[in-house]
Short mmCIF file of C-alpha atoms in Angstrom, two decimals:
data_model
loop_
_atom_site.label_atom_id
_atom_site.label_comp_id
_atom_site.label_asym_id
_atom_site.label_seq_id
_atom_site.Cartn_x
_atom_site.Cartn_y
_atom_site.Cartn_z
CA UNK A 1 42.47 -25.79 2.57
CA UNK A 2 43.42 -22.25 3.19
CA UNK A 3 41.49 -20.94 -0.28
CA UNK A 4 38.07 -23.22 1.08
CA UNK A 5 38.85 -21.17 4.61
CA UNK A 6 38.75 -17.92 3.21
CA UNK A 7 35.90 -18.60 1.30
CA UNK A 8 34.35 -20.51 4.67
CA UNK A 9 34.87 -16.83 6.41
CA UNK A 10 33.64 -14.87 2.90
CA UNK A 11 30.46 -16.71 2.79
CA UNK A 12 29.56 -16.13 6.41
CA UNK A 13 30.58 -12.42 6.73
CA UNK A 14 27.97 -12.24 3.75
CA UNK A 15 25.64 -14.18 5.71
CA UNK A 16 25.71 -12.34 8.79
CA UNK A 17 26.10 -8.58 7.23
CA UNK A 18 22.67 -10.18 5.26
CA UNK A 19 21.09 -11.35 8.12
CA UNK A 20 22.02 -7.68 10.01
CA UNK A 21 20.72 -5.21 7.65
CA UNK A 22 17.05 -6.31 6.25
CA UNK A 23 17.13 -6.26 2.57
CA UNK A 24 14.00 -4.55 1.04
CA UNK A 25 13.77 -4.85 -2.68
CA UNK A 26 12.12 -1.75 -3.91
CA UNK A 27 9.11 -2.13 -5.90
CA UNK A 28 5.64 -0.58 -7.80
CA UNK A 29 2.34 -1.13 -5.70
CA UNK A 30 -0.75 -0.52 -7.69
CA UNK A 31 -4.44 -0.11 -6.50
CA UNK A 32 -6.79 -2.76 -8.37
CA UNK A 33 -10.29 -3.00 -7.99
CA UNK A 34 -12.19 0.07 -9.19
CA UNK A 35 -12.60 -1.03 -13.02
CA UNK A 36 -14.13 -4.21 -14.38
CA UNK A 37 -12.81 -3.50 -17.50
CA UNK A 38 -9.12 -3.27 -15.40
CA UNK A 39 -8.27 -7.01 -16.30
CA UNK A 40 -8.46 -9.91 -13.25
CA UNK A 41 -6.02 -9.70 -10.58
CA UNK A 42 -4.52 -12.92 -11.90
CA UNK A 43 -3.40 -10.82 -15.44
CA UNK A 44 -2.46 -8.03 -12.66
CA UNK A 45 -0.07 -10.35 -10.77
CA UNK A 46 0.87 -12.05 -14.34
CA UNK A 47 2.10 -9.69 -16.06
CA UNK A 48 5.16 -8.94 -13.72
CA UNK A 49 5.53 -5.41 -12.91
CA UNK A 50 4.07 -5.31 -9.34
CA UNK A 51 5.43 -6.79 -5.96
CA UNK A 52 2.24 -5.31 -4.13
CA UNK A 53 -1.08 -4.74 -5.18
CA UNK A 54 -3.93 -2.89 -2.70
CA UNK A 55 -7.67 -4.52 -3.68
CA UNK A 56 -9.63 -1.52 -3.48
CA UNK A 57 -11.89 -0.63 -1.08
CA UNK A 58 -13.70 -1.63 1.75
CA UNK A 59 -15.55 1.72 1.19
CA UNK A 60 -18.31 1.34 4.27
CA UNK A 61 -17.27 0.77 7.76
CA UNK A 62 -17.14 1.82 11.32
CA UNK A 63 -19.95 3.52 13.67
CA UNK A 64 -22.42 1.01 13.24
CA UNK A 65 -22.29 0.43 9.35
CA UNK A 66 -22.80 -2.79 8.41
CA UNK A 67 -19.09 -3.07 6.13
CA UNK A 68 -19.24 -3.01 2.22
CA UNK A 69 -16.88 -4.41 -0.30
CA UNK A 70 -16.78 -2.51 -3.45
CA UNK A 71 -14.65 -4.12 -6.40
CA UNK A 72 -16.76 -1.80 -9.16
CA UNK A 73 -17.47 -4.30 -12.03
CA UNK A 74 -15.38 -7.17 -10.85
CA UNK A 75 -17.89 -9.16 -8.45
CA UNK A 76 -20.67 -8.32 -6.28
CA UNK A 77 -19.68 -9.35 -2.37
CA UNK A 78 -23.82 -9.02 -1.44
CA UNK A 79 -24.24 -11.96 -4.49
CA UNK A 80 -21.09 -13.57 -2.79
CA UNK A 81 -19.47 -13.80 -6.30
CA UNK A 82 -16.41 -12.24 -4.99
CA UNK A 83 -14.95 -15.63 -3.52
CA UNK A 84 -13.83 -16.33 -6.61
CA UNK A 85 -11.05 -14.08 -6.07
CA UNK A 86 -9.55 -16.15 -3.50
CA UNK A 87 -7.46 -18.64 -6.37
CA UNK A 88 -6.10 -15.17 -7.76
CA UNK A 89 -5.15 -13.96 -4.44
CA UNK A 90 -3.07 -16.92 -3.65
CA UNK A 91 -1.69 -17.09 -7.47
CA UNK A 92 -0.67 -13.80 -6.63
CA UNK A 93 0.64 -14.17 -3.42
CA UNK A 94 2.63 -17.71 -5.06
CA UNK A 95 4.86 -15.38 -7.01
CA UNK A 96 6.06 -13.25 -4.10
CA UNK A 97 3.46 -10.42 -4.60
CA UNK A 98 1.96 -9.52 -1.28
CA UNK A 99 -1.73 -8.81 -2.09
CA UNK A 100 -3.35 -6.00 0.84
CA UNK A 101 -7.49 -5.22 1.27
CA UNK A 102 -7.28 -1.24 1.01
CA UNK A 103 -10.01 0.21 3.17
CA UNK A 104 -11.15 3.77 2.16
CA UNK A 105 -10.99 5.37 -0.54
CA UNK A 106 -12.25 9.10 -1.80
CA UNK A 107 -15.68 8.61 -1.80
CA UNK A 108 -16.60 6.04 0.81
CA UNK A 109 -19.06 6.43 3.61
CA UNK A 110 -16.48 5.48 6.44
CA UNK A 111 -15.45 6.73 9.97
CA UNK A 112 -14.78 5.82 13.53
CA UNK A 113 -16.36 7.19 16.33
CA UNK A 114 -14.34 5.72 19.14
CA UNK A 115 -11.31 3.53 19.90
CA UNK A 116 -13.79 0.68 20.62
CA UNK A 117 -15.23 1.42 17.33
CA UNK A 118 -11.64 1.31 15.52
CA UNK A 119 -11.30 -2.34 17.66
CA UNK A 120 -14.47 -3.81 16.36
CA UNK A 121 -13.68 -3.09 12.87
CA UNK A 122 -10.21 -4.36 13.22
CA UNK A 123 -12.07 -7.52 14.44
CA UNK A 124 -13.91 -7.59 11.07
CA UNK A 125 -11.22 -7.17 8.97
CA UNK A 126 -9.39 -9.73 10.71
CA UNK A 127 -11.99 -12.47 10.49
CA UNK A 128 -13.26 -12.01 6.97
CA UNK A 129 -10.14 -11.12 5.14
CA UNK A 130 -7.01 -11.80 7.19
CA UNK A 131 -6.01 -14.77 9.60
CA UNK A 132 -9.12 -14.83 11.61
CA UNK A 133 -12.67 -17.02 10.63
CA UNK A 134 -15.70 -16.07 9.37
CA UNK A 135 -18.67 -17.85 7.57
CA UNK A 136 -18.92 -15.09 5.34
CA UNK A 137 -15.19 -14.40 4.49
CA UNK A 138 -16.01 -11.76 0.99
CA UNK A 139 -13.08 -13.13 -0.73
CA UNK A 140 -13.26 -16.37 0.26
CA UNK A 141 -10.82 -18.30 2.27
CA UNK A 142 -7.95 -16.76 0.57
CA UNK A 143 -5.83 -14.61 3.71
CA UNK A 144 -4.85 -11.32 2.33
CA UNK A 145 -1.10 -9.90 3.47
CA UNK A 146 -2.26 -6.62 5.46
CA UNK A 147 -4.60 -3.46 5.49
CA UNK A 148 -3.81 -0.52 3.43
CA UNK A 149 -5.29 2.71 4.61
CA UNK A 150 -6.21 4.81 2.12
CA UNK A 151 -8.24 7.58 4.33
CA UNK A 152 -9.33 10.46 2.56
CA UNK A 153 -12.72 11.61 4.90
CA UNK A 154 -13.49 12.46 8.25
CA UNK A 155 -11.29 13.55 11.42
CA UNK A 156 -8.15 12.11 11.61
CA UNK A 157 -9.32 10.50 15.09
CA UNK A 158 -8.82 6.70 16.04
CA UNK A 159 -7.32 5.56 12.92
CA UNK A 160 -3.95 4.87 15.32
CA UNK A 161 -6.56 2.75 17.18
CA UNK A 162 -7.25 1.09 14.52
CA UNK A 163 -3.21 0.34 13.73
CA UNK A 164 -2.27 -0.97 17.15
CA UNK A 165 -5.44 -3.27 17.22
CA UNK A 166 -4.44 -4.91 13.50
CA UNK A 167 -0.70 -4.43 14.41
CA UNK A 168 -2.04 -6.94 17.01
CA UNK A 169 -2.80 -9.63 15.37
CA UNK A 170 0.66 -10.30 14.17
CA UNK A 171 1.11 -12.12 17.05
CA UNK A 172 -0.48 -14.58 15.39
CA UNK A 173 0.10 -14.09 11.47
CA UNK A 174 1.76 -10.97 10.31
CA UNK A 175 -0.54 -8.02 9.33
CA UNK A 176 1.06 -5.75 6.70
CA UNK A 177 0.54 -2.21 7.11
CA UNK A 178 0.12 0.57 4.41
CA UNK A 179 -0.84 3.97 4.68
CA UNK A 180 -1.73 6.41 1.76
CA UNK A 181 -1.61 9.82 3.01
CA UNK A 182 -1.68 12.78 0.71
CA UNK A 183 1.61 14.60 -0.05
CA UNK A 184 0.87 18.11 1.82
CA UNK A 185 2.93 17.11 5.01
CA UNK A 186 1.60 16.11 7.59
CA UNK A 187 -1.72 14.23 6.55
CA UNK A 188 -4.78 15.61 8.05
CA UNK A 189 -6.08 11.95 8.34
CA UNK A 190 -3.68 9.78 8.83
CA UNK A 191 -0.76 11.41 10.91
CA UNK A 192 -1.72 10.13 14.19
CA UNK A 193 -1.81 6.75 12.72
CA UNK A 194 1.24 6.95 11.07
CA UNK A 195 2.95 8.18 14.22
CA UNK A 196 2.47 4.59 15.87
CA UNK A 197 5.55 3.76 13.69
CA UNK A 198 3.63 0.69 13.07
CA UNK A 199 3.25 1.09 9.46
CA UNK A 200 5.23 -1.19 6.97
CA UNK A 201 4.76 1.25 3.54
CA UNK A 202 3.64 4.41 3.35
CA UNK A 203 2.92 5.26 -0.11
CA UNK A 204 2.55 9.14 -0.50
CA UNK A 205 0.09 10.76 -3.30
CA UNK A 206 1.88 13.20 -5.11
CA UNK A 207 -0.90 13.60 -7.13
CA UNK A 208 -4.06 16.04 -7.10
CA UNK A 209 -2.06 17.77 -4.32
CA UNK A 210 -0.83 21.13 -6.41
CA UNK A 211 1.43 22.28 -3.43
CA UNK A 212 3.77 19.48 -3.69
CA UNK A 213 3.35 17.50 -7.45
CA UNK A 214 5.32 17.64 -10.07
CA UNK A 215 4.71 20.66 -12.44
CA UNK A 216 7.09 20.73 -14.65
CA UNK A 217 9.48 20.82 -12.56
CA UNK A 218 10.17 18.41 -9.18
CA UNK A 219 11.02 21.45 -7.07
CA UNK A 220 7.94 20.80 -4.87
CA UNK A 221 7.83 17.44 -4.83
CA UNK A 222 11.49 17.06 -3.75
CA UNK A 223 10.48 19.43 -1.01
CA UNK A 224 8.15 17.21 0.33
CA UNK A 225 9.77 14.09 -0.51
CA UNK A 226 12.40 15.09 1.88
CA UNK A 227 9.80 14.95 4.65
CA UNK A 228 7.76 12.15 4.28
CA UNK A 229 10.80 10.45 4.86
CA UNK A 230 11.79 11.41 8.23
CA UNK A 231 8.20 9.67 9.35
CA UNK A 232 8.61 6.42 11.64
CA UNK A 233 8.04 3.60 8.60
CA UNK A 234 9.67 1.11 6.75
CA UNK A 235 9.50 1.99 3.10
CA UNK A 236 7.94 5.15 1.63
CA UNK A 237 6.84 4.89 -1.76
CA UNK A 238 6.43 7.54 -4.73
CA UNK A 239 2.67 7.94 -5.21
CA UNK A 240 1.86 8.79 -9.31
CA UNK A 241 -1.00 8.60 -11.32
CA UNK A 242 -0.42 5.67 -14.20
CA UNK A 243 -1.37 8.28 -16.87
CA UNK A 244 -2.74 12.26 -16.59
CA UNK A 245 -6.65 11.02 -16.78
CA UNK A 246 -5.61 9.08 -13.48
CA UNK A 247 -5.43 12.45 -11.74
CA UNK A 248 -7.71 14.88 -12.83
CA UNK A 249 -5.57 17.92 -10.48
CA UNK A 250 -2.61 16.96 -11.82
CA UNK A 251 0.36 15.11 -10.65
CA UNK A 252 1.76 12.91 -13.76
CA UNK A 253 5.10 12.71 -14.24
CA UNK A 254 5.98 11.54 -17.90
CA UNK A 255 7.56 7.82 -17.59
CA UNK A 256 11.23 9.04 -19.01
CA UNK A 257 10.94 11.99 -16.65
CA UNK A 258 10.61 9.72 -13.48
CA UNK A 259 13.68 7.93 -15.10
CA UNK A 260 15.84 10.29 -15.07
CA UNK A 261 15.22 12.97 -13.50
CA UNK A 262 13.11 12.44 -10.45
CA UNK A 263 13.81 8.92 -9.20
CA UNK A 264 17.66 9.38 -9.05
CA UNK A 265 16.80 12.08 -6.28
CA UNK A 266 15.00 10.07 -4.20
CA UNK A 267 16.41 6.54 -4.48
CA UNK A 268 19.19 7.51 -2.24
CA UNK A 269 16.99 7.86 0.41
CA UNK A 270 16.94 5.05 2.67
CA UNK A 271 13.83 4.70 3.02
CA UNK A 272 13.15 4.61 -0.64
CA UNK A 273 10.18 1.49 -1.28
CA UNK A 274 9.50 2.34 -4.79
CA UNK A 275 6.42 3.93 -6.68
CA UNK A 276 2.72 3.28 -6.21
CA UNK A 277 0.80 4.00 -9.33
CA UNK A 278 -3.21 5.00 -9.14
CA UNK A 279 -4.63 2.64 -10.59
CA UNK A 280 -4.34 -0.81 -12.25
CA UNK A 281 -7.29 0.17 -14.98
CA UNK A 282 -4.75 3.49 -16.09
CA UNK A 283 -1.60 1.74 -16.38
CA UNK A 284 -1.59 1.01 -20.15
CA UNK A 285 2.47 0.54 -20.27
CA UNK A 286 3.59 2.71 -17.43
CA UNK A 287 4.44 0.22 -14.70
CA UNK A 288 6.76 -1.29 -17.59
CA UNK A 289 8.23 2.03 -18.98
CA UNK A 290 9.44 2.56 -15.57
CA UNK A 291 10.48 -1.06 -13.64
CA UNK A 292 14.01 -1.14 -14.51
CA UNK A 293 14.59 1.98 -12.67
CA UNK A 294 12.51 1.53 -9.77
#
């Protein structure tokens, strides 16, 4: 009676300690979309080394565009043969993998001109790829897990508009939030957004970004490490190229490097998320060179 008491007491001190302190499993997060030769997201989510994946990008939106889908070879959203995404997206999200619609991208045509502007677009996303209802949802009825920002033109202006109006809609159904700013601290894009403390991840490109990428050495990276992660956000994430043609400016960090010299500086943090790797069509073996360690 007294043994089944203690281990009454044990169990529930492990309960409520658990319950306390949110447990978040670090992870990889790759960007998929921007390669037909890539593989489908179903292989993506199959193969086991990813607990998020960003579908990349809605590259036109805001001030007046009509919004554009562009998944590269995949599908064509105008032909409305990307719905048949939607049983992948669900596959996906069936194993635990929370599946985000990036919106961006380096060589989009994308902006917003006013906080009304950054409401109406949050309205879009909302009713063709989140929770909301559309008759013209681009990837069918599946419902995506968030938005991941991956700004990279334009002012930095209204993108925290945008935030609070998705962070909004998790009234209804939560709406994930990922940022990807550049490493040079702050982001010239995204700070203001990132501010809100609204953001879930915030996976950091420390690639093309010679001021603070790894270079041989992790000197400079480090350095900026150390700052992204006083920023008001869940997770932040190691952002790497998948292989050196990933990043034309530089950036990779060999996979037995990360191992063991890089990623025991930074897992201590605890913020630590995990790595994001650029992109799904250059990751020939990298994701699962470096998983155990993550």
């Amino acid at each position: 009676m007294a043994f089944g008491t203690q281990a009454a007491i044990l169990i529930l001190s492990v309960f409520i300690v658990s319950w306390c302190k949110p447990s978040y499993g670090a992870g990889i997060a790759i960007y998929w979309g921007q390669d037909g030769n890539e593989g489908t997201l179903a292989a993506t989510c199959n193969s086991g080394n990813y607990q998020f994946v960003n579908v990349a990008f809605l590259s036109t939106f805001g001030n007046g565009q009509t919004p554009v889908l562009n998944l590269a070879g995949h599908c064509n959203p105008s032909a409305n043969t990307c719905t048949g995404l939607s049983a992948d997206i669900k596959a996906c999200q069936g194993k635990g993998i929370k599946v985000l619609l990036s919106i961006g991208g380096a060589s989009g045509t994308y902006s917003l001109s006013s906080a009304d502007d950054a409401r109406q677009v949050a309205n879009y996303i909302w009713n063709n790829f989140l929770g909301g209802q559309s008759s013209s949802r681009p990837l069918g009825d599946a419902v995506l897990d968030g938005v991941d920002f991956d700004i990279e033109a334009g002012s930095g202006q209204f993108w925290d508009d945008l935030a609070r109006a998705l962070n909004g809609f998790s009234q209804q159904k939560k709406v994930h939030l990922a940022a990807a700013p550049q490493c040079p601290f702050p982001d010239a894009h995204l700070d203001t957004a990132i501010k809100t403390g609204l953001f879930d991840y915030v996976w950091v490109q420390f690639y093309n970004n010679p001021p603070c990428q790894y270079s041989g050495n992790a000197n400079n990276l480090l350095s900026a490490w150390n700052q992204w992660t006083t920023v008001q956000a869940n997770q932040v994430f190691l952002g790497l190229p998948a292989a050196p043609a990933a990043a034309p400016s530089g950036g990779f960090i060999p996979a037995d490097v990360l191992t063991s010299q890089v990623l025991p500086s930074i897992k201590n943090s605890p913020k630590y998320g995990g790595v994001m790797l650029w992109n799904k069509q250059f990751d020939n073996g990298y994701s699962a060179a470096i998983k155990g360690s993550v």
